[in-house]
Amino acid sequence: MANVIVVGAQFGDEGKAKVTDLLSQNADVVVRYQGGANAGHTVVVDSGTYKFHLIPSGILYKGKLCVLGPGMVIDPQAFLKELGGLMERGLDDSGLKVSATAHVTMPYHLILDAAEEDARGPQKIGTTKRGIGPTYADKCSRTGIRVEDLLDTEVLKQKLEYIVPRKNVLLERLYNLPPLNAGEIHEQYIEYGRKMSKYVCDTSAIIFNSVRERKNILFEGAQGTLLDLDHGSYPYVTSSSPTAGGACIGAGIGPTIIDRVIGVSKAFMTRVGEGPFPTEQGGEIGDQLRQIGKPWAEVGVTTGRPRRCGWFDAVLGRYAVRINGLDCMAVTKLDVLDEFDEVRVCVAYRDIKTGERHNELPSIAGSIFSRMEPVYETFAGWNKPTTECRSFKDLPVAAQRYLNFIEEQVGVPVAIVSVGQKRDNTIIIEDPIHGPKRVLTKSTKF
């Protein structure tokens, strides 16, 4: 039995879906614990390509329980559309469970999210405009609507009669937008509730009972460590906690049941939206990182926006290890680097004002961080395709050195390497769930 958390160790879009899909084969329960329809997970299998936003990718396997946990915010319209598309392709929804206490993204959340982002002008955050921030804000202000409210017509009516007039004040007076009708929303969302009712339950109890039955449970987050509300590049962050600690709160379980935490990083770095990105590369290198591997180029699954690209940042990698308590790493998209004559890794930052070197992450927001420039180690590229490699020793020697250097720098082993989009384009160096925990024999001190 193993209960495992998979987290993004960068700015999101690290390829968590492929790693989750790989580990889901041996899981009994797959739990999504935070975020909403702002997530975008792509899985490529023999039957085609699947893009997930709300539903755990474990639904691709028959007999798995797939849980949308209480820490999520769920847009019913997006959920039903996504589910309908999956069922049209023959997938089974019998194991799908939705937390009764997850909060609901309402129409006013979507409108306000877009209006607030547009009003920021040059100070925009880079939100997906999926209503995530306003939904979590209402949750914190205790005016939110939960999934269970969609199943009770009187409760939903009372809540909307209180909330909608207050949202209309913002819409009309602050943003010069037309008001919403509480009655129309009530009618629409009661219908959504009717369609969702077969999936709604106490998911925390399901997870707890699965622990007692010694089942394998996989917890998957959306976004990444550097987008965490508390530990990320605030304010350019998401509105929840995608880090490992967020899994316990967002799933409704205690930390004592967790056996392992796996961090997912690309072999380089990407970021969608605004915010600091020390190793970002413009020009030819950035374009090359973004374009290689078409049609799987670096474009946001949810937004369609081109991703900003840059070299691997070991300072942020060490930070992700510390914040999440990572046991090991999965490194994705190594094949993207196959055509580079040289590759680089950021090993430290230098303060351009004082000249001081920082081996650990300074405050990731504000004036101090804005003064940081990367200190690089440069390696010869391998200029050989890696897509057909199925073991570590199959990789070119230069690629092996690159991965060894990354694990020495971040301080945890690399257990999985992805060298392509398909399931079998994967190198398993060690079983990250059932194998013995490997401790690096060489420890780099910083």
Tab-separated table of C-alpha atoms in Angstrom, residues 9-435:
chain	number	residue	atom	x	y	z
A	9	ALA	CA	7.790	21.542	-8.777
A	10	GLN	CA	7.933	24.587	-11.059
A	11	PHE	CA	5.386	27.124	-12.381
A	12	GLY	CA	2.824	24.525	-13.467
A	13	ASP	CA	2.573	22.839	-16.887
A	14	GLU	CA	5.381	20.441	-15.903
A	15	GLY	CA	3.764	17.346	-17.403
A	16	LYS	CA	2.067	16.148	-14.208
A	17	ALA	CA	-0.734	14.519	-16.214
A	18	LYS	CA	1.621	12.031	-17.843
A	19	VAL	CA	3.212	11.131	-14.502
A	20	THR	CA	-0.202	10.863	-12.842
A	21	ASP	CA	-1.408	8.664	-15.689
A	22	LEU	CA	1.641	6.434	-15.286
A	23	LEU	CA	1.138	6.054	-11.528
A	24	SER	CA	-2.644	5.682	-11.817
A	25	GLN	CA	-2.159	2.222	-13.278
A	26	ASN	CA	-1.361	0.922	-9.786
A	27	ALA	CA	-3.659	3.253	-7.845
A	28	ASP	CA	-7.101	2.350	-6.544
A	29	VAL	CA	-8.154	5.948	-5.872
A	30	VAL	CA	-7.056	9.131	-7.668
A	31	VAL	CA	-7.847	12.404	-5.883
A	32	ARG	CA	-7.675	15.922	-7.295
A	33	TYR	CA	-7.322	18.199	-4.278
A	34	GLN	CA	-7.317	21.863	-5.396
A	35	GLY	CA	-7.848	24.300	-8.241
A	36	GLY	CA	-10.574	24.282	-10.826
A	37	ALA	CA	-11.101	24.588	-14.554
A	38	ASN	CA	-7.955	26.717	-14.782
A	39	ALA	CA	-5.970	23.459	-14.908
A	40	GLY	CA	-4.977	21.774	-18.155
A	41	HIS	CA	-3.651	18.212	-18.197
A	42	THR	CA	-2.881	16.376	-21.444
A	43	VAL	CA	-2.551	12.581	-21.638
A	44	VAL	CA	-1.616	10.744	-24.837
A	45	VAL	CA	-2.639	7.070	-25.029
A	46	ASP	CA	-3.169	4.520	-27.813
A	47	SER	CA	-6.810	5.571	-28.189
A	48	GLY	CA	-5.915	9.236	-28.662
A	49	THR	CA	-5.209	12.462	-26.807
A	50	TYR	CA	-7.228	13.508	-23.754
A	51	LYS	CA	-7.273	16.991	-22.247
A	52	PHE	CA	-8.428	17.236	-18.645
A	53	HIS	CA	-9.385	20.344	-16.688
A	54	LEU	CA	-11.422	19.174	-13.683
A	55	ILE	CA	-11.686	15.380	-13.812
A	56	PRO	CA	-8.730	13.270	-12.631
A	57	SER	CA	-6.980	11.531	-15.524
A	58	GLY	CA	-7.328	8.237	-13.638
A	59	ILE	CA	-10.750	7.945	-15.285
A	60	LEU	CA	-8.891	6.521	-18.293
A	61	TYR	CA	-8.543	3.279	-16.300
A	62	LYS	CA	-11.543	1.117	-15.497
A	63	GLY	CA	-12.279	0.373	-11.871
A	64	LYS	CA	-10.561	3.449	-10.393
A	65	LEU	CA	-12.278	5.802	-7.979
A	66	CYS	CA	-11.729	9.345	-9.261
A	67	VAL	CA	-12.404	12.027	-6.680
A	68	LEU	CA	-12.906	15.778	-7.025
A	69	GLY	CA	-12.014	16.836	-3.497
A	70	PRO	CA	-13.435	19.503	-1.187
A	71	GLY	CA	-10.476	21.812	-1.832
A	72	MET	CA	-11.477	22.240	-5.466
A	73	VAL	CA	-13.677	24.915	-7.006
A	74	ILE	CA	-15.954	23.379	-9.625
A	75	ASP	CA	-17.624	25.061	-12.575
A	76	PRO	CA	-20.650	22.790	-13.173
A	77	GLN	CA	-20.973	23.752	-16.806
A	78	ALA	CA	-17.302	22.978	-17.475
A	79	PHE	CA	-17.533	19.747	-15.463
A	80	LEU	CA	-20.557	18.435	-17.369
A	81	LYS	CA	-19.074	19.401	-20.718
A	82	GLU	CA	-15.780	17.665	-19.934
A	83	LEU	CA	-17.536	14.586	-18.588
A	84	GLY	CA	-19.840	14.414	-21.601
A	85	GLY	CA	-16.874	14.472	-23.961
A	86	LEU	CA	-15.165	11.659	-22.052
A	87	MET	CA	-18.302	9.510	-22.002
A	88	GLU	CA	-18.788	10.019	-25.736
A	89	ARG	CA	-15.370	8.412	-26.119
A	90	GLY	CA	-16.512	5.372	-24.147
A	91	LEU	CA	-15.072	6.102	-20.700
A	92	ASP	CA	-16.829	4.813	-17.582
A	93	ASP	CA	-18.114	7.344	-15.019
A	94	SER	CA	-19.154	4.810	-12.351
A	95	GLY	CA	-16.127	5.577	-10.170
A	96	LEU	CA	-16.430	9.358	-10.381
A	97	LYS	CA	-17.083	11.144	-7.073
A	98	VAL	CA	-17.572	14.856	-6.394
A	99	SER	CA	-17.215	16.367	-2.933
A	100	ALA	CA	-20.451	17.822	-1.582
A	101	THR	CA	-18.429	20.574	0.102
A	102	ALA	CA	-16.382	21.711	-2.884
A	103	HIS	CA	-17.209	25.296	-3.825
A	104	VAL	CA	-18.975	26.215	-7.039
A	105	THR	CA	-17.760	28.695	-9.633
A	106	MET	CA	-20.799	30.819	-10.468
A	107	PRO	CA	-21.486	33.123	-13.466
A	108	TYR	CA	-20.574	36.255	-11.514
A	109	HIS	CA	-17.191	34.741	-10.641
A	110	LEU	CA	-16.340	34.351	-14.317
A	111	ILE	CA	-17.476	37.861	-15.193
A	112	LEU	CA	-15.710	39.504	-12.242
A	113	ASP	CA	-12.498	37.585	-12.870
A	114	ALA	CA	-12.295	38.883	-16.434
A	115	ALA	CA	-13.363	42.433	-15.454
A	116	GLU	CA	-10.835	42.677	-12.626
A	117	GLU	CA	-7.998	41.376	-14.782
A	118	ASP	CA	-8.797	43.805	-17.583
A	119	ALA	CA	-9.011	46.683	-15.091
A	120	ARG	CA	-5.465	46.000	-13.859
A	121	GLY	CA	-4.025	47.040	-17.195
A	122	PRO	CA	-0.204	46.810	-17.106
A	123	GLN	CA	-0.394	45.336	-13.590
A	124	LYS	CA	-2.364	42.293	-14.729
A	125	ILE	CA	-1.683	38.981	-12.992
A	126	GLY	CA	-2.195	36.671	-15.944
A	127	THR	CA	-5.301	34.889	-14.663
A	128	THR	CA	-6.994	32.315	-16.902
A	129	LYS	CA	-10.293	34.214	-16.370
A	130	ARG	CA	-11.979	30.977	-15.314
A	131	GLY	CA	-13.394	32.541	-12.140
A	132	ILE	CA	-11.030	30.712	-9.800
A	133	GLY	CA	-9.819	33.650	-7.698
A	134	PRO	CA	-13.292	35.153	-7.086
A	135	THR	CA	-14.638	31.686	-6.163
A	136	TYR	CA	-11.941	31.154	-3.551
A	137	ALA	CA	-12.429	34.744	-2.354
A	138	ASP	CA	-16.126	34.060	-1.676
A	139	LYS	CA	-15.155	30.827	0.050
A	140	CYS	CA	-12.867	32.770	2.401
A	141	SER	CA	-15.456	35.493	2.974
A	142	ARG	CA	-18.029	32.765	3.792
A	143	THR	CA	-20.425	33.785	1.049
A	144	GLY	CA	-19.620	30.889	-1.270
A	145	ILE	CA	-21.961	28.312	-2.738
A	146	ARG	CA	-21.029	24.652	-2.367
A	147	VAL	CA	-21.905	21.686	-4.540
A	148	GLU	CA	-24.392	20.431	-1.955
A	149	ASP	CA	-26.298	23.738	-2.268
A	150	LEU	CA	-27.108	22.883	-5.887
A	151	LEU	CA	-29.110	19.926	-4.617
A	152	ASP	CA	-31.415	22.014	-2.392
A	153	THR	CA	-33.601	24.481	-4.263
A	154	GLU	CA	-34.550	26.574	-1.194
A	155	VAL	CA	-31.022	26.854	0.158
A	156	LEU	CA	-29.669	27.896	-3.240
A	157	LYS	CA	-32.492	30.414	-3.695
A	158	GLN	CA	-31.823	32.048	-0.321
A	159	LYS	CA	-28.101	32.291	-0.965
A	160	LEU	CA	-28.510	33.766	-4.430
A	161	GLU	CA	-31.039	36.321	-3.194
A	162	TYR	CA	-28.369	37.571	-0.800
A	163	ILE	CA	-25.302	37.275	-3.045
A	164	VAL	CA	-26.453	38.363	-6.507
A	165	PRO	CA	-27.609	41.905	-5.564
A	166	ARG	CA	-24.219	42.523	-3.969
A	167	LYS	CA	-22.369	41.243	-7.013
A	168	ASN	CA	-24.569	43.422	-9.216
A	169	VAL	CA	-23.375	46.502	-7.353
A	170	LEU	CA	-19.825	45.648	-8.406
A	171	LEU	CA	-20.813	44.776	-11.939
A	172	GLU	CA	-22.869	47.927	-12.545
A	173	ARG	CA	-21.076	50.600	-10.534
A	174	LEU	CA	-17.451	49.525	-10.702
A	175	TYR	CA	-17.234	47.839	-14.101
A	176	ASN	CA	-20.229	49.331	-15.949
A	177	LEU	CA	-21.549	45.857	-16.787
A	178	PRO	CA	-25.168	44.640	-16.910
A	179	PRO	CA	-26.643	43.047	-13.758
A	180	LEU	CA	-27.374	39.352	-13.358
A	181	ASN	CA	-30.750	37.807	-12.583
A	182	ALA	CA	-30.823	35.638	-9.453
A	183	GLY	CA	-33.855	33.691	-10.621
A	184	GLU	CA	-32.273	32.736	-13.932
A	185	ILE	CA	-29.085	31.615	-12.193
A	186	HIS	CA	-31.117	29.593	-9.700
A	187	GLU	CA	-32.989	27.780	-12.449
A	188	GLN	CA	-29.820	27.017	-14.404
A	189	TYR	CA	-27.762	25.803	-11.439
A	190	ILE	CA	-30.512	23.658	-9.927
A	191	GLU	CA	-30.525	21.859	-13.278
A	192	TYR	CA	-26.749	21.463	-13.067
A	193	GLY	CA	-27.202	20.064	-9.577
A	194	ARG	CA	-29.733	17.541	-10.836
A	195	LYS	CA	-27.289	16.311	-13.466
A	196	MET	CA	-24.396	16.144	-10.987
A	197	SER	CA	-26.306	14.587	-8.079
A	198	LYS	CA	-25.331	10.971	-8.856
A	199	TYR	CA	-21.667	11.853	-8.281
A	200	VAL	CA	-22.022	14.008	-5.150
A	201	CYS	CA	-21.011	12.501	-1.805
A	202	ASP	CA	-18.752	12.803	1.251
A	203	THR	CA	-15.457	12.179	-0.503
A	204	SER	CA	-13.392	12.544	2.676
A	205	ALA	CA	-15.128	9.470	4.087
A	206	ILE	CA	-14.431	7.543	0.883
A	207	ILE	CA	-10.735	8.403	1.084
A	208	PHE	CA	-10.549	7.561	4.795
A	209	ASN	CA	-12.204	4.180	4.250
A	210	SER	CA	-9.828	3.492	1.365
A	211	VAL	CA	-6.910	4.154	3.708
A	212	ARG	CA	-8.355	1.696	6.228
A	213	GLU	CA	-8.704	-0.884	3.449
A	214	ARG	CA	-5.023	-0.323	2.585
A	215	LYS	CA	-5.733	0.786	-0.949
A	216	ASN	CA	-3.278	2.748	-3.073
A	217	ILE	CA	-4.250	6.428	-3.237
A	218	LEU	CA	-2.790	8.992	-5.614
A	219	PHE	CA	-3.265	12.694	-4.852
A	220	GLU	CA	-2.828	15.033	-7.814
A	221	GLY	CA	-2.659	18.797	-7.772
A	222	ALA	CA	-2.991	21.406	-10.463
A	223	GLN	CA	-0.568	24.260	-11.186
A	224	GLY	CA	2.855	24.174	-9.463
A	225	THR	CA	4.838	25.033	-6.337
A	226	LEU	CA	5.819	28.512	-7.522
A	227	LEU	CA	2.132	29.340	-8.054
A	228	ASP	CA	1.162	28.430	-4.487
A	229	LEU	CA	-0.832	31.171	-2.749
A	230	ASP	CA	1.487	31.198	0.281
A	231	HIS	CA	4.790	29.952	-1.125
A	232	GLY	CA	4.753	31.113	-4.745
A	233	SER	CA	5.634	34.301	-6.625
A	234	TYR	CA	2.829	36.341	-5.034
A	235	PRO	CA	0.759	38.074	-6.391
A	236	TYR	CA	1.432	36.159	-9.628
A	237	VAL	CA	0.040	32.959	-8.180
A	238	THR	CA	-3.067	30.819	-8.188
A	239	SER	CA	-5.679	31.108	-5.427
A	240	SER	CA	-5.078	27.775	-3.693
A	241	SER	CA	-2.271	25.539	-2.412
A	242	PRO	CA	-0.944	23.140	-5.074
A	243	THR	CA	1.942	22.163	-2.793
A	244	ALA	CA	2.022	18.859	-0.915
A	245	GLY	CA	0.571	20.375	2.249
A	246	GLY	CA	-2.464	21.462	0.267
A	247	ALA	CA	-3.244	17.825	-0.528
A	248	CYS	CA	-4.150	17.059	3.075
A	249	ILE	CA	-6.438	20.070	3.430
A	250	GLY	CA	-7.877	19.811	-0.068
A	251	ALA	CA	-8.642	16.095	0.192
A	252	GLY	CA	-9.758	16.051	3.827
A	253	ILE	CA	-7.140	13.668	5.207
A	254	GLY	CA	-4.363	13.828	7.794
A	255	PRO	CA	-0.646	14.056	6.915
A	256	THR	CA	0.163	10.792	8.675
A	257	ILE	CA	-1.291	8.744	5.818
A	258	ILE	CA	1.110	10.130	3.190
A	259	ASP	CA	3.952	7.788	2.219
A	260	ARG	CA	5.682	9.658	-0.585
A	261	VAL	CA	5.755	12.968	-2.414
A	262	ILE	CA	6.863	13.092	-6.055
A	263	GLY	CA	7.779	16.386	-7.701
A	264	VAL	CA	7.415	16.870	-11.445
A	265	SER	CA	9.754	19.216	-13.338
A	266	LYS	CA	10.498	19.780	-16.959
A	267	ALA	CA	14.108	19.355	-18.066
A	268	PHE	CA	13.915	23.116	-18.648
A	269	MET	CA	11.439	25.744	-17.349
A	270	THR	CA	8.223	27.295	-18.620
A	271	ARG	CA	5.685	29.750	-17.293
A	272	VAL	CA	2.307	30.979	-18.550
A	273	GLY	CA	1.182	34.482	-17.650
A	274	GLU	CA	2.885	37.242	-15.727
A	275	GLY	CA	5.410	37.132	-12.898
A	276	PRO	CA	9.141	36.662	-12.281
A	277	PHE	CA	11.052	34.069	-14.281
A	278	PRO	CA	14.823	34.385	-13.700
A	279	THR	CA	16.010	31.933	-16.391
A	280	GLU	CA	13.582	33.035	-19.106
A	281	GLN	CA	15.154	33.062	-22.563
A	282	GLY	CA	14.070	35.390	-25.294
A	283	GLY	CA	15.078	35.229	-28.924
A	284	GLU	CA	16.249	32.051	-30.656
A	285	ILE	CA	16.698	29.851	-27.573
A	286	GLY	CA	13.292	30.703	-26.143
A	287	ASP	CA	11.661	30.114	-29.526
A	288	GLN	CA	13.459	26.813	-29.949
A	289	LEU	CA	12.367	25.552	-26.530
A	290	ARG	CA	8.806	26.626	-27.301
A	291	GLN	CA	8.549	25.172	-30.798
A	292	ILE	CA	10.363	21.813	-30.629
A	293	GLY	CA	8.088	18.804	-30.553
A	294	LYS	CA	5.158	20.143	-32.545
A	295	PRO	CA	2.247	19.582	-32.289
A	296	TRP	CA	3.130	19.458	-28.587
A	297	ALA	CA	4.689	22.927	-28.540
A	298	GLU	CA	4.699	25.025	-25.375
A	299	VAL	CA	1.177	26.451	-25.418
A	300	GLY	CA	-1.148	26.545	-22.390
A	301	VAL	CA	-3.765	23.767	-22.503
A	302	THR	CA	-6.414	25.935	-20.833
A	303	THR	CA	-5.596	29.373	-22.222
A	304	GLY	CA	-3.896	28.679	-25.548
A	305	ARG	CA	-1.264	31.268	-24.599
A	306	PRO	CA	2.368	30.659	-25.639
A	307	ARG	CA	4.481	29.665	-22.643
A	308	ARG	CA	7.544	31.614	-21.654
A	309	CYS	CA	10.564	29.302	-21.770
A	310	GLY	CA	13.985	29.162	-20.129
A	311	TRP	CA	16.715	26.990	-18.654
A	312	PHE	CA	16.297	24.671	-15.659
A	313	ASP	CA	16.480	26.579	-12.360
A	314	ALA	CA	18.025	24.478	-9.576
A	315	VAL	CA	17.481	27.258	-7.012
A	316	LEU	CA	13.738	26.947	-7.538
A	317	GLY	CA	14.180	23.161	-7.626
A	318	ARG	CA	15.754	23.124	-4.165
A	319	TYR	CA	12.984	25.390	-2.931
A	320	ALA	CA	10.339	22.965	-4.265
A	321	VAL	CA	12.084	20.059	-2.523
A	322	ARG	CA	12.000	21.964	0.763
A	323	ILE	CA	8.436	23.258	0.555
A	324	ASN	CA	6.938	19.916	-0.520
A	325	GLY	CA	9.223	17.491	1.287
A	326	LEU	CA	9.915	15.741	-2.016
A	327	ASP	CA	11.213	12.183	-1.983
A	328	CYS	CA	12.105	12.109	-5.679
A	329	MET	CA	11.619	13.863	-8.991
A	330	ALA	CA	10.066	13.041	-12.328
A	331	VAL	CA	11.781	14.982	-15.121
A	332	THR	CA	9.715	15.480	-18.265
A	333	LYS	CA	10.417	16.615	-21.831
A	334	LEU	CA	14.100	15.688	-21.823
A	335	ASP	CA	13.701	15.047	-25.551
A	336	VAL	CA	13.096	18.756	-26.175
A	337	LEU	CA	16.786	19.344	-25.399
A	338	ASP	CA	17.989	16.730	-27.908
A	339	GLU	CA	18.824	19.311	-30.586
A	340	PHE	CA	20.743	21.798	-28.433
A	341	ASP	CA	24.522	22.126	-28.794
A	342	GLU	CA	24.711	23.176	-25.156
A	343	VAL	CA	22.327	23.257	-22.212
A	344	ARG	CA	22.435	25.300	-19.022
A	345	VAL	CA	21.369	24.966	-15.413
A	346	CYS	CA	20.946	27.899	-13.042
A	347	VAL	CA	22.780	26.943	-9.819
A	348	ALA	CA	22.527	30.252	-7.927
A	349	TYR	CA	21.440	33.881	-8.205
A	350	ARG	CA	23.580	37.004	-8.081
A	351	ASP	CA	22.239	40.307	-6.763
A	352	ILE	CA	23.012	42.783	-9.552
A	353	LYS	CA	23.057	45.632	-7.019
A	354	THR	CA	25.322	44.181	-4.314
A	355	GLY	CA	27.058	41.304	-6.105
A	356	GLU	CA	25.949	38.906	-3.356
A	357	ARG	CA	25.441	35.278	-4.391
A	358	HIS	CA	22.262	33.465	-3.307
A	359	ASN	CA	22.248	29.657	-3.358
A	360	GLU	CA	18.811	29.553	-1.737
A	361	LEU	CA	15.731	31.390	-2.882
A	362	PRO	CA	15.374	34.948	-1.598
A	363	SER	CA	11.852	36.310	-1.264
A	364	ILE	CA	10.287	35.398	-4.597
A	365	ALA	CA	8.375	38.645	-4.921
A	366	GLY	CA	9.199	42.306	-4.550
A	367	SER	CA	12.265	44.429	-5.085
A	368	ILE	CA	14.893	41.981	-3.789
A	369	PHE	CA	13.952	39.205	-6.179
A	370	SER	CA	13.747	41.594	-9.121
A	371	ARG	CA	17.487	42.252	-8.699
A	372	MET	CA	18.456	38.589	-9.111
A	373	GLU	CA	20.256	37.307	-12.187
A	374	PRO	CA	21.005	33.609	-12.754
A	375	VAL	CA	24.423	32.023	-12.307
A	376	TYR	CA	24.729	29.188	-14.830
A	377	GLU	CA	26.638	25.962	-15.277
A	378	THR	CA	26.906	25.054	-18.964
A	379	PHE	CA	26.968	21.514	-20.378
A	380	ALA	CA	27.580	20.068	-23.804
A	381	GLY	CA	24.388	18.917	-25.493
A	382	TRP	CA	23.949	15.362	-26.733
A	383	ASN	CA	22.551	16.017	-30.223
A	384	LYS	CA	20.995	12.564	-30.326
A	385	PRO	CA	17.317	11.557	-30.126
A	386	THR	CA	16.207	10.188	-26.762
A	387	THR	CA	12.584	9.351	-27.609
A	388	GLU	CA	13.266	5.636	-28.053
A	389	CYS	CA	15.333	5.305	-24.864
A	390	ARG	CA	13.714	3.037	-22.274
A	391	SER	CA	16.418	2.858	-19.601
A	392	PHE	CA	18.851	5.321	-18.086
A	393	LYS	CA	21.837	3.579	-19.700
A	394	ASP	CA	20.172	3.971	-23.130
A	395	LEU	CA	20.440	7.746	-22.836
A	396	PRO	CA	23.414	9.556	-24.386
A	397	VAL	CA	26.202	10.015	-21.844
A	398	ALA	CA	25.783	13.808	-21.917
A	399	ALA	CA	22.072	13.437	-21.100
A	400	GLN	CA	22.942	11.120	-18.195
A	401	ARG	CA	25.382	13.715	-16.861
A	402	TYR	CA	22.751	16.420	-17.172
A	403	LEU	CA	20.204	14.425	-15.131
A	404	ASN	CA	22.832	13.440	-12.543
A	405	PHE	CA	23.747	17.102	-12.130
A	406	ILE	CA	20.116	18.097	-11.641
A	407	GLU	CA	19.560	15.526	-8.907
A	408	GLU	CA	22.799	16.546	-7.172
A	409	GLN	CA	21.720	20.177	-7.288
A	410	VAL	CA	18.176	19.719	-5.975
A	411	GLY	CA	19.127	17.027	-3.463
A	412	VAL	CA	16.690	14.227	-4.336
A	413	PRO	CA	16.900	11.386	-6.874
A	414	VAL	CA	15.402	11.501	-10.350
A	415	ALA	CA	13.092	8.467	-10.438
A	416	ILE	CA	11.261	8.979	-13.754
A	417	VAL	CA	12.327	10.553	-17.036
A	418	SER	CA	9.861	11.348	-19.822
A	419	VAL	CA	11.261	11.431	-23.362
A	420	GLY	CA	8.041	11.939	-25.312
A	421	GLN	CA	4.285	12.421	-25.089
A	422	LYS	CA	3.186	8.790	-25.252
A	423	ARG	CA	2.892	6.495	-22.242
A	424	ASP	CA	5.772	4.279	-23.356
A	425	ASN	CA	8.129	7.229	-23.941
A	426	THR	CA	9.159	6.874	-20.317
A	427	ILE	CA	12.234	5.755	-18.394
A	428	ILE	CA	11.644	4.325	-14.916
A	429	ILE	CA	14.920	4.609	-13.033
A	430	GLU	CA	13.303	3.424	-9.822
A	431	ASP	CA	9.777	2.585	-8.718
A	432	PRO	CA	8.755	5.835	-6.971
A	433	ILE	CA	5.965	4.127	-5.047
A	434	HIS	CA	6.911	0.577	-4.150
A	435	GLY	CA	10.689	0.659	-4.446
